[in-house]
Amino acid sequence: GGFDVLVTHAPAWGVGDSDTNFHRGFRGYLALLHQYQPCYHLHGHQHASYPGYKQQLVYQSTQVINGYGYPAPAGRRTA
């Protein structure tokens, strides 16, 4: 068993995070990426103005996507 998509608020440790205390990723999420190797990890929390910001990257076999900045679907409010 396993899963194909991991959705979290924050990124995994060292994978799309930054090195400031409040913007480091979580080691537990990194462990999940290693153990289950999902196709996608969708996260937010990292804004474009933060150090180390990346919208998309690949970690091992997982496509990592930072959801910050993606437009809301038509008709949906963002705030």
Tab-separated table of N, CA, C and O in Angstrom:
chain	number	residue	atom	x	y	z
A	1	GLY	N	0.804	-1.188	0.000
A	1	GLY	CA	0.000	0.000	0.000
A	1	GLY	C	0.847	1.251	0.000
A	1	GLY	O	2.048	1.206	0.188
A	2	GLY	N	0.183	2.310	-0.220
A	2	GLY	CA	0.836	3.610	-0.261
A	2	GLY	C	-0.145	4.642	-0.764
A	2	GLY	O	-1.353	4.470	-0.650
A	3	PHE	N	0.360	5.679	-1.355
A	3	PHE	CA	-0.495	6.728	-1.893
A	3	PHE	C	0.223	7.422	-3.036
A	3	PHE	O	1.449	7.358	-3.148
A	4	ASP	N	-0.534	8.065	-3.899
A	4	ASP	CA	0.030	8.732	-5.075
A	4	ASP	C	0.227	10.222	-4.882
A	4	ASP	O	1.049	10.833	-5.556
A	5	VAL	N	-0.568	10.839	-3.991
A	5	VAL	CA	-0.514	12.288	-3.809
A	5	VAL	C	-0.420	12.603	-2.320
A	5	VAL	O	-1.225	12.128	-1.529
A	6	LEU	N	0.581	13.399	-1.961
A	6	LEU	CA	0.736	13.896	-0.601
A	6	LEU	C	0.418	15.388	-0.633
A	6	LEU	O	1.021	16.137	-1.402
A	7	VAL	N	-0.558	15.820	0.168
A	7	VAL	CA	-0.956	17.231	0.237
A	7	VAL	C	-0.719	17.717	1.653
A	7	VAL	O	-1.276	17.163	2.603
A	8	THR	N	0.124	18.748	1.796
A	8	THR	CA	0.458	19.288	3.104
A	8	THR	C	0.483	20.818	3.036
A	8	THR	O	0.555	21.393	1.955
A	9	HIS	N	0.448	21.441	4.183
A	9	HIS	CA	0.573	22.899	4.215
A	9	HIS	C	2.025	23.314	3.976
A	9	HIS	O	2.316	24.178	3.172
A	10	ALA	N	2.943	22.690	4.678
A	10	ALA	CA	4.364	23.016	4.596
A	10	ALA	C	5.089	21.985	3.726
A	10	ALA	O	4.599	20.881	3.521
A	11	PRO	N	6.269	22.325	3.232
A	11	PRO	CA	7.049	21.378	2.434
A	11	PRO	C	7.785	20.360	3.302
A	11	PRO	O	7.778	20.447	4.534
A	12	ALA	N	8.422	19.420	2.645
A	12	ALA	CA	9.288	18.460	3.329
A	12	ALA	C	10.632	19.118	3.633
A	12	ALA	O	11.037	20.078	2.981
A	13	TRP	N	11.328	18.591	4.625
A	13	TRP	CA	12.644	19.093	5.027
A	13	TRP	C	13.615	19.030	3.849
A	13	TRP	O	13.829	17.973	3.258
A	14	GLY	N	14.158	20.190	3.456
A	14	GLY	CA	15.163	20.224	2.399
A	14	GLY	C	14.620	20.111	0.995
A	14	GLY	O	15.383	20.023	0.036
A	15	VAL	N	13.306	20.102	0.831
A	15	VAL	CA	12.693	19.926	-0.491
A	15	VAL	C	11.710	21.075	-0.729
A	15	VAL	O	10.530	20.974	-0.429
A	16	GLY	N	12.225	22.200	-1.205
A	16	GLY	CA	11.369	23.341	-1.471
A	16	GLY	C	11.125	24.225	-0.256
A	16	GLY	O	10.307	25.126	-0.311
A	17	ASP	N	11.849	23.964	0.837
A	17	ASP	CA	11.710	24.819	2.016
A	17	ASP	C	12.798	25.891	1.992
A	17	ASP	O	13.527	26.027	1.017
A	18	SER	N	12.895	26.666	3.059
A	18	SER	CA	13.994	27.621	3.178
A	18	SER	C	14.677	27.386	4.517
A	18	SER	O	14.207	26.608	5.341
A	19	ASP	N	15.789	28.067	4.734
A	19	ASP	CA	16.567	27.783	5.936
A	19	ASP	C	16.258	28.709	7.109
A	19	ASP	O	16.996	28.741	8.079
A	20	THR	N	15.143	29.421	7.042
A	20	THR	CA	14.734	30.226	8.195
A	20	THR	C	13.878	29.357	9.123
A	20	THR	O	13.196	28.438	8.671
A	21	ASN	N	13.927	29.645	10.400
A	21	ASN	CA	13.241	28.791	11.383
A	21	ASN	C	11.768	28.552	11.079
A	21	ASN	O	11.262	27.455	11.263
A	22	PHE	N	11.059	29.583	10.653
A	22	PHE	CA	9.621	29.445	10.432
A	22	PHE	C	9.269	28.859	9.071
A	22	PHE	O	8.099	28.599	8.801
A	23	HIS	N	10.254	28.651	8.226
A	23	HIS	CA	9.969	28.185	6.868
A	23	HIS	C	10.737	26.917	6.500
A	23	HIS	O	10.855	26.577	5.334
A	24	ARG	N	11.251	26.234	7.487
A	24	ARG	CA	11.860	24.925	7.245
A	24	ARG	C	10.753	23.897	7.048
A	24	ARG	O	9.703	23.974	7.654
A	25	GLY	N	11.056	22.920	6.225
A	25	GLY	CA	10.107	21.832	6.028
A	25	GLY	C	10.141	20.849	7.193
A	25	GLY	O	10.913	20.995	8.137
A	26	PHE	N	9.312	19.827	7.085
A	26	PHE	CA	9.188	18.830	8.146
A	26	PHE	C	9.903	17.541	7.772
A	26	PHE	O	9.740	17.021	6.660
A	27	ARG	N	10.666	17.013	8.723
A	27	ARG	CA	11.382	15.746	8.492
A	27	ARG	C	10.409	14.588	8.296
A	27	ARG	O	10.686	13.655	7.553
A	28	GLY	N	9.268	14.640	8.968
A	28	GLY	CA	8.267	13.582	8.812
A	28	GLY	C	7.757	13.484	7.380
A	28	GLY	O	7.528	12.390	6.872
A	29	TYR	N	7.592	14.629	6.720
A	29	TYR	CA	7.154	14.614	5.317
A	29	TYR	C	8.252	14.044	4.427
A	29	TYR	O	7.971	13.323	3.464
A	30	LEU	N	9.503	14.355	4.743
A	30	LEU	CA	10.622	13.797	3.979
A	30	LEU	C	10.634	12.276	4.113
A	30	LEU	O	10.840	11.557	3.126
A	31	ALA	N	10.370	11.782	5.312
A	31	ALA	CA	10.308	10.332	5.529
A	31	ALA	C	9.195	9.703	4.685
A	31	ALA	O	9.373	8.619	4.114
A	32	LEU	N	8.047	10.391	4.587
A	32	LEU	CA	6.952	9.877	3.751
A	32	LEU	C	7.352	9.829	2.279
A	32	LEU	O	7.027	8.868	1.575
A	33	LEU	N	8.064	10.857	1.815
A	33	LEU	CA	8.522	10.854	0.419
A	33	LEU	C	9.460	9.677	0.166
A	33	LEU	O	9.369	9.022	-0.879
A	34	HIS	N	10.355	9.411	1.111
A	34	HIS	CA	11.291	8.295	0.957
A	34	HIS	C	10.575	6.950	0.988
A	34	HIS	O	10.863	6.076	0.173
A	35	GLN	N	9.667	6.785	1.935
A	35	GLN	CA	9.023	5.488	2.122
A	35	GLN	C	8.030	5.150	1.012
A	35	GLN	O	8.004	4.028	0.528
A	36	TYR	N	7.210	6.121	0.618
A	36	TYR	CA	6.117	5.824	-0.305
A	36	TYR	C	6.344	6.319	-1.731
A	36	TYR	O	5.640	5.897	-2.634
A	37	GLN	N	7.275	7.237	-1.933
A	37	GLN	CA	7.580	7.774	-3.253
A	37	GLN	C	6.319	8.120	-4.054
A	37	GLN	O	6.088	7.589	-5.145
A	38	PRO	N	5.475	9.023	-3.505
A	38	PRO	CA	4.257	9.394	-4.231
A	38	PRO	C	4.606	10.099	-5.544
A	38	PRO	O	5.716	10.628	-5.705
A	39	CYS	N	3.663	10.111	-6.456
A	39	CYS	CA	3.877	10.806	-7.730
A	39	CYS	C	3.966	12.311	-7.524
A	39	CYS	O	4.749	12.985	-8.190
A	40	TYR	N	3.150	12.833	-6.593
A	40	TYR	CA	3.085	14.274	-6.370
A	40	TYR	C	3.102	14.613	-4.883
A	40	TYR	O	2.509	13.898	-4.076
A	41	HIS	N	3.764	15.713	-4.552
A	41	HIS	CA	3.649	16.332	-3.229
A	41	HIS	C	3.240	17.773	-3.476
A	41	HIS	O	3.988	18.562	-4.058
A	42	LEU	N	2.029	18.118	-3.060
A	42	LEU	CA	1.503	19.473	-3.196
A	42	LEU	C	1.586	20.140	-1.829
A	42	LEU	O	1.109	19.593	-0.838
A	43	HIS	N	2.208	21.297	-1.780
A	43	HIS	CA	2.312	22.030	-0.513
A	43	HIS	C	2.186	23.521	-0.773
A	43	HIS	O	2.141	23.968	-1.913
A	44	GLY	N	2.128	24.283	0.283
A	44	GLY	CA	2.109	25.737	0.203
A	44	GLY	C	3.126	26.288	1.165
A	44	GLY	O	4.208	25.731	1.309
A	45	HIS	N	2.781	27.348	1.849
A	45	HIS	CA	3.554	27.965	2.921
A	45	HIS	C	4.764	28.757	2.436
A	45	HIS	O	5.151	29.708	3.067
A	46	GLN	N	5.378	28.375	1.347
A	46	GLN	CA	6.556	29.072	0.841
A	46	GLN	C	6.126	30.108	-0.185
A	46	GLN	O	5.706	29.765	-1.287
A	47	HIS	N	6.224	31.379	0.175
A	47	HIS	CA	5.834	32.458	-0.732
A	47	HIS	C	7.002	32.832	-1.627
A	47	HIS	O	8.157	32.573	-1.304
A	48	ALA	N	6.703	33.457	-2.755
A	48	ALA	CA	7.728	33.792	-3.749
A	48	ALA	C	8.813	34.701	-3.183
A	48	ALA	O	9.935	34.693	-3.675
A	49	SER	N	8.514	35.463	-2.153
A	49	SER	CA	9.504	36.371	-1.581
A	49	SER	C	10.437	35.684	-0.578
A	49	SER	O	11.394	36.287	-0.122
A	50	TYR	N	10.193	34.415	-0.244
A	50	TYR	CA	11.019	33.712	0.743
A	50	TYR	C	12.274	33.156	0.087
A	50	TYR	O	12.248	32.753	-1.078
A	51	PRO	N	13.382	33.073	0.851
A	51	PRO	CA	14.611	32.484	0.304
A	51	PRO	C	14.377	31.037	-0.126
A	51	PRO	O	13.674	30.290	0.546
A	52	GLY	N	14.934	30.662	-1.235
A	52	GLY	CA	14.841	29.279	-1.709
A	52	GLY	C	13.544	28.915	-2.387
A	52	GLY	O	13.298	27.750	-2.680
A	53	TYR	N	12.683	29.904	-2.668
A	53	TYR	CA	11.369	29.628	-3.279
A	53	TYR	C	11.514	28.936	-4.622
A	53	TYR	O	12.296	29.349	-5.462
A	54	LYS	N	10.761	27.875	-4.814
A	54	LYS	CA	10.652	27.187	-6.100
A	54	LYS	C	9.203	26.772	-6.275
A	54	LYS	O	8.605	26.208	-5.375
A	55	GLN	N	8.634	27.039	-7.446
A	55	GLN	CA	7.240	26.667	-7.718
A	55	GLN	C	7.121	25.156	-7.938
A	55	GLN	O	6.190	24.533	-7.457
A	56	GLN	N	8.085	24.582	-8.671
A	56	GLN	CA	8.061	23.145	-8.931
A	56	GLN	C	9.480	22.604	-8.914
A	56	GLN	O	10.421	23.292	-9.300
A	57	LEU	N	9.599	21.365	-8.481
A	57	LEU	CA	10.874	20.666	-8.547
A	57	LEU	C	10.599	19.176	-8.491
A	57	LEU	O	9.474	18.755	-8.211
A	58	VAL	N	11.598	18.392	-8.773
A	58	VAL	CA	11.475	16.935	-8.697
A	58	VAL	C	12.419	16.454	-7.612
A	58	VAL	O	13.596	16.826	-7.584
A	59	TYR	N	11.897	15.649	-6.703
A	59	TYR	CA	12.693	15.038	-5.650
A	59	TYR	C	12.586	13.531	-5.822
A	59	TYR	O	11.495	12.962	-5.681
A	60	GLN	N	13.700	12.897	-6.142
A	60	GLN	CA	13.712	11.486	-6.506
A	60	GLN	C	12.672	11.286	-7.607
A	60	GLN	O	12.824	11.852	-8.676
A	61	SER	N	11.612	10.533	-7.372
A	61	SER	CA	10.603	10.326	-8.424
A	61	SER	C	9.332	11.133	-8.172
A	61	SER	O	8.337	10.940	-8.866
A	62	THR	N	9.352	12.048	-7.199
A	62	THR	CA	8.161	12.811	-6.822
A	62	THR	C	8.194	14.215	-7.410
A	62	THR	O	9.178	14.941	-7.234
A	63	GLN	N	7.128	14.595	-8.101
A	63	GLN	CA	6.956	15.970	-8.583
A	63	GLN	C	6.446	16.794	-7.409
A	63	GLN	O	5.376	16.504	-6.871
A	64	VAL	N	7.215	17.791	-6.990
A	64	VAL	CA	6.864	18.629	-5.847
A	64	VAL	C	6.362	19.963	-6.380
A	64	VAL	O	7.045	20.632	-7.151
A	65	ILE	N	5.158	20.358	-5.977
A	65	ILE	CA	4.530	21.573	-6.480
A	65	ILE	C	4.130	22.452	-5.302
A	65	ILE	O	3.386	22.028	-4.423
A	66	ASN	N	4.652	23.678	-5.305
A	66	ASN	CA	4.278	24.676	-4.309
A	66	ASN	C	3.040	25.386	-4.832
A	66	ASN	O	3.079	26.041	-5.871
A	67	GLY	N	1.931	25.254	-4.126
A	67	GLY	CA	0.668	25.820	-4.579
A	67	GLY	C	0.567	27.325	-4.462
A	67	GLY	O	-0.380	27.918	-4.969
A	68	TYR	N	1.530	27.978	-3.810
A	68	TYR	CA	1.466	29.433	-3.666
A	68	TYR	C	1.475	30.099	-5.038
A	68	TYR	O	2.302	29.785	-5.889
A	69	GLY	N	0.532	31.008	-5.237
A	69	GLY	CA	0.523	31.792	-6.466
A	69	GLY	C	-0.314	31.225	-7.589
A	69	GLY	O	-0.514	31.888	-8.594
A	70	TYR	N	-0.798	30.002	-7.442
A	70	TYR	CA	-1.677	29.468	-8.477
A	70	TYR	C	-3.020	30.180	-8.388
A	70	TYR	O	-3.532	30.399	-7.291
A	71	PRO	N	-3.598	30.536	-9.508
A	71	PRO	CA	-4.886	31.246	-9.453
A	71	PRO	C	-6.007	30.329	-8.971
A	71	PRO	O	-5.993	29.126	-9.208
A	72	ALA	N	-6.967	30.925	-8.284
A	72	ALA	CA	-8.152	30.181	-7.843
A	72	ALA	C	-9.019	29.891	-9.060
A	72	ALA	O	-9.011	30.635	-10.036
A	73	PRO	N	-9.768	28.797	-9.036
A	73	PRO	CA	-10.692	28.508	-10.149
A	73	PRO	C	-11.679	29.665	-10.337
A	73	PRO	O	-12.007	30.373	-9.381
A	74	ALA	N	-12.148	29.834	-11.546
A	74	ALA	CA	-13.109	30.907	-11.865
A	74	ALA	C	-14.300	30.838	-10.920
A	74	ALA	O	-14.828	29.764	-10.644
A	75	GLY	N	-14.698	31.983	-10.395
A	75	GLY	CA	-15.845	32.039	-9.498
A	75	GLY	C	-15.528	31.776	-8.036
A	75	GLY	O	-16.406	31.883	-7.195
A	76	ARG	N	-14.298	31.414	-7.709
A	76	ARG	CA	-13.923	31.140	-6.320
A	76	ARG	C	-13.202	32.336	-5.735
A	76	ARG	O	-12.351	32.926	-6.371
A	77	ARG	N	-13.525	32.665	-4.497
A	77	ARG	CA	-12.814	33.742	-3.804
A	77	ARG	C	-11.515	33.196	-3.244
A	77	ARG	O	-11.433	32.038	-2.881
A	78	THR	N	-10.510	34.050	-3.144
A	78	THR	CA	-9.213	33.616	-2.610
A	78	THR	C	-9.004	34.083	-1.188
A	78	THR	O	-8.030	33.700	-0.572
A	79	ALA	N	-9.884	34.910	-0.662
A	79	ALA	CA	-9.671	35.380	0.711
A	79	ALA	C	-10.900	35.093	1.565
A	79	ALA	O	-11.957	34.834	1.117
